């Protein structure tokens, strides 16, 4: 089965269009509805914009479930050894790897670098969030002190409040 990208002419908003199509019996069918009864057959204008991405005959499909496992396995291969058929705006994916290809060490290293950068960014964001929360708490404690309200430290209950 051949897989194509194309430009959605009738619906530039891409509503219910994946802009990915597969060839079935000579017709190009959009994959948004996973080839169900509501699937869109490409118009002549859309077909004119189509570009072949890959042929599933040259690829092995990775096991569908668990999806995260399939995606992680797929990401270990060089980009030019990977194929994907998406639906529902990438909420559902079928992953393919070129027959005979093997996981690529350089790709794995790049993925590990990207993963580390993502975690470092999340850490910076979390650290900033903690700093802002501490500032907010400090301002509230200063306001309480200036108004004469006795506030217990840390996890303790404020003075006069019982559990």
Tab-separated table of C-alpha atoms in Angstrom:
chain	number	residue	atom	x	y	z
A	1	UNK	CA	0.000	0.000	0.000
A	2	UNK	CA	1.441	3.353	-1.027
A	3	UNK	CA	1.289	6.282	1.398
A	4	UNK	CA	1.112	9.911	0.243
A	5	UNK	CA	1.025	13.379	1.722
A	6	UNK	CA	-1.231	15.914	0.026
A	7	UNK	CA	-2.704	19.388	0.436
A	8	UNK	CA	-6.324	19.548	1.550
A	9	UNK	CA	-7.827	21.888	-1.066
A	10	UNK	CA	-11.468	21.630	-0.028
A	11	UNK	CA	-10.756	22.056	3.680
A	12	UNK	CA	-7.705	24.236	4.281
A	13	UNK	CA	-8.587	24.121	7.987
A	14	UNK	CA	-7.856	20.364	7.801
A	15	UNK	CA	-11.146	19.620	9.585
A	16	UNK	CA	-11.531	15.820	9.384
A	17	UNK	CA	-8.529	15.650	7.045
A	18	UNK	CA	-5.189	14.091	7.901
A	19	UNK	CA	-3.435	15.259	4.722
A	20	UNK	CA	-2.082	11.738	4.537
A	21	UNK	CA	-3.603	9.279	2.087
A	22	UNK	CA	-3.213	5.654	1.151
A	23	UNK	CA	-3.792	4.168	-2.267
A	24	UNK	CA	-6.529	1.552	-2.402
A	25	UNK	CA	-7.677	0.186	-5.765
A	26	UNK	CA	-6.132	3.182	-7.523
A	27	UNK	CA	-7.959	5.695	-5.318
A	28	UNK	CA	-6.265	7.921	-2.749
A	29	UNK	CA	-8.118	7.855	0.564
A	30	UNK	CA	-7.416	10.245	3.448
A	31	UNK	CA	-6.495	8.431	6.687
A	32	UNK	CA	-8.253	10.741	9.184
A	33	UNK	CA	-11.097	8.238	9.702
A	34	UNK	CA	-8.729	5.233	9.660
A	35	UNK	CA	-10.224	4.139	6.334
A	36	UNK	CA	-13.712	3.825	7.799
A	37	UNK	CA	-16.993	4.512	6.040
A	38	UNK	CA	-16.581	8.297	6.426
A	39	UNK	CA	-13.173	8.321	4.708
A	40	UNK	CA	-12.549	11.075	2.183
A	41	UNK	CA	-11.546	10.162	-1.361
A	42	UNK	CA	-9.102	12.779	-2.664
A	43	UNK	CA	-10.376	15.101	-5.357
A	44	UNK	CA	-8.443	15.515	-8.596
A	45	UNK	CA	-7.070	18.837	-7.289
A	46	UNK	CA	-5.900	17.221	-4.041
A	47	UNK	CA	-4.483	14.231	-5.890
A	48	UNK	CA	-2.425	16.647	-8.036
A	49	UNK	CA	-0.654	17.822	-4.844
A	50	UNK	CA	0.093	14.288	-3.592
A	51	UNK	CA	3.659	13.152	-2.952
A	52	UNK	CA	4.636	9.526	-2.361
A	53	UNK	CA	6.121	9.078	1.120
A	54	UNK	CA	6.616	5.319	1.288
A	55	UNK	CA	5.234	1.946	0.228
A	56	UNK	CA	4.229	-0.381	3.061
A	57	UNK	CA	5.350	-3.336	0.919
A	58	UNK	CA	8.932	-2.202	1.619
A	59	UNK	CA	8.347	-1.870	5.370
A	60	UNK	CA	7.424	-4.007	8.365
A	61	UNK	CA	4.638	-2.749	10.594
A	62	UNK	CA	5.530	-2.630	14.267
A	63	UNK	CA	3.095	-4.228	16.706
A	64	UNK	CA	0.212	-1.839	17.303
A	65	UNK	CA	0.039	-2.248	21.083
A	66	UNK	CA	1.328	-1.016	23.378
A	67	UNK	CA	1.471	2.223	21.378
A	68	UNK	CA	4.184	3.878	23.474
A	69	UNK	CA	6.386	0.839	23.003
A	70	UNK	CA	5.858	0.880	19.225
A	71	UNK	CA	6.665	4.588	19.058
A	72	UNK	CA	9.829	4.180	21.168
A	73	UNK	CA	11.004	1.284	19.001
A	74	UNK	CA	10.200	3.232	15.820
A	75	UNK	CA	12.173	6.261	17.027
A	76	UNK	CA	15.343	4.148	17.290
A	77	UNK	CA	15.534	3.857	13.494
A	78	UNK	CA	16.957	6.455	11.152
A	79	UNK	CA	14.259	8.853	9.921
A	80	UNK	CA	14.650	7.604	6.342
A	81	UNK	CA	14.018	4.031	7.559
A	82	UNK	CA	10.729	4.964	9.241
A	83	UNK	CA	7.196	5.306	7.964
A	84	UNK	CA	4.026	6.268	9.770
A	85	UNK	CA	0.333	6.234	8.928
A	86	UNK	CA	-1.565	8.627	11.161
A	87	UNK	CA	-5.237	9.244	11.792
A	88	UNK	CA	-7.273	11.602	13.961
A	89	UNK	CA	-4.549	14.275	13.634
A	90	UNK	CA	-1.829	11.950	14.933
A	91	UNK	CA	-3.843	10.624	17.874
A	92	UNK	CA	-3.631	7.166	16.311
A	93	UNK	CA	-0.496	5.961	14.555
A	94	UNK	CA	0.676	2.849	12.760
A	95	UNK	CA	4.467	2.641	12.763
A	96	UNK	CA	6.579	1.057	10.037
A	97	UNK	CA	10.310	0.384	9.644
A	98	UNK	CA	12.078	-0.388	6.391
A	99	UNK	CA	12.612	-4.116	5.881
A	100	UNK	CA	16.150	-5.124	6.848
A	101	UNK	CA	16.877	-1.883	8.716
A	102	UNK	CA	18.256	-1.951	12.230
A	103	UNK	CA	18.034	0.485	15.134
A	104	UNK	CA	20.620	3.216	14.572
A	105	UNK	CA	23.068	4.195	17.322
A	106	UNK	CA	23.440	7.806	16.132
A	107	UNK	CA	19.656	8.203	16.080
A	108	UNK	CA	19.459	6.742	19.593
A	109	UNK	CA	22.114	9.235	20.773
A	110	UNK	CA	20.207	12.162	19.221
A	111	UNK	CA	16.992	10.932	20.858
A	112	UNK	CA	18.755	10.653	24.227
A	113	UNK	CA	20.089	14.210	23.838
A	114	UNK	CA	16.622	15.511	22.994
A	115	UNK	CA	15.146	13.625	25.965
A	116	UNK	CA	17.783	15.106	28.290
A	117	UNK	CA	17.128	18.624	26.944
A	118	UNK	CA	13.403	18.118	27.530
A	119	UNK	CA	13.985	16.995	31.119
A	120	UNK	CA	16.391	19.895	31.745
A	121	UNK	CA	13.769	22.314	30.430
A	122	UNK	CA	11.130	20.738	32.682
A	123	UNK	CA	13.518	21.069	35.636
A	124	UNK	CA	14.111	24.761	34.874
A	125	UNK	CA	10.371	25.293	34.647
A	126	UNK	CA	9.727	23.429	37.907
A	127	UNK	CA	12.503	25.344	39.667
A	128	UNK	CA	11.030	28.630	38.485
A	129	UNK	CA	7.587	27.503	39.672
A	130	UNK	CA	8.966	26.669	43.119
A	131	UNK	CA	10.685	30.074	43.305
A	132	UNK	CA	7.440	31.866	42.408
A	133	UNK	CA	5.468	29.814	44.929
A	134	UNK	CA	8.042	30.615	47.621
A	135	UNK	CA	7.812	34.342	46.794
A	136	UNK	CA	4.004	34.185	46.976
A	137	UNK	CA	4.174	32.425	50.348
A	138	UNK	CA	6.756	34.906	51.671
A	139	UNK	CA	4.513	37.839	50.651
A	140	UNK	CA	1.499	36.269	52.366
A	141	UNK	CA	3.489	35.536	55.523
A	142	UNK	CA	4.793	39.120	55.586
A	143	UNK	CA	1.214	40.413	55.171
A	144	UNK	CA	0.033	38.144	57.993
A	145	UNK	CA	2.844	39.314	60.246
A	146	UNK	CA	2.182	42.995	59.524
A	147	UNK	CA	-1.488	42.502	60.422
A	148	UNK	CA	-0.608	40.764	63.688
A	149	UNK	CA	-1.794	37.305	62.619
A	150	UNK	CA	0.230	34.527	64.213
A	151	UNK	CA	1.112	31.958	61.566
A	152	UNK	CA	2.763	28.642	62.362
A	153	UNK	CA	5.804	27.591	60.415
A	154	UNK	CA	5.818	24.903	57.737
A	155	UNK	CA	3.189	22.160	58.020
A	156	UNK	CA	1.920	23.231	61.465
A	157	UNK	CA	-1.561	24.713	61.797
A	158	UNK	CA	-1.870	28.441	62.413
A	159	UNK	CA	-2.196	29.452	66.070
A	160	UNK	CA	-5.725	28.971	67.330
A	161	UNK	CA	-6.733	26.510	64.608
A	162	UNK	CA	-7.401	22.975	65.745
A	163	UNK	CA	-7.712	19.871	63.640
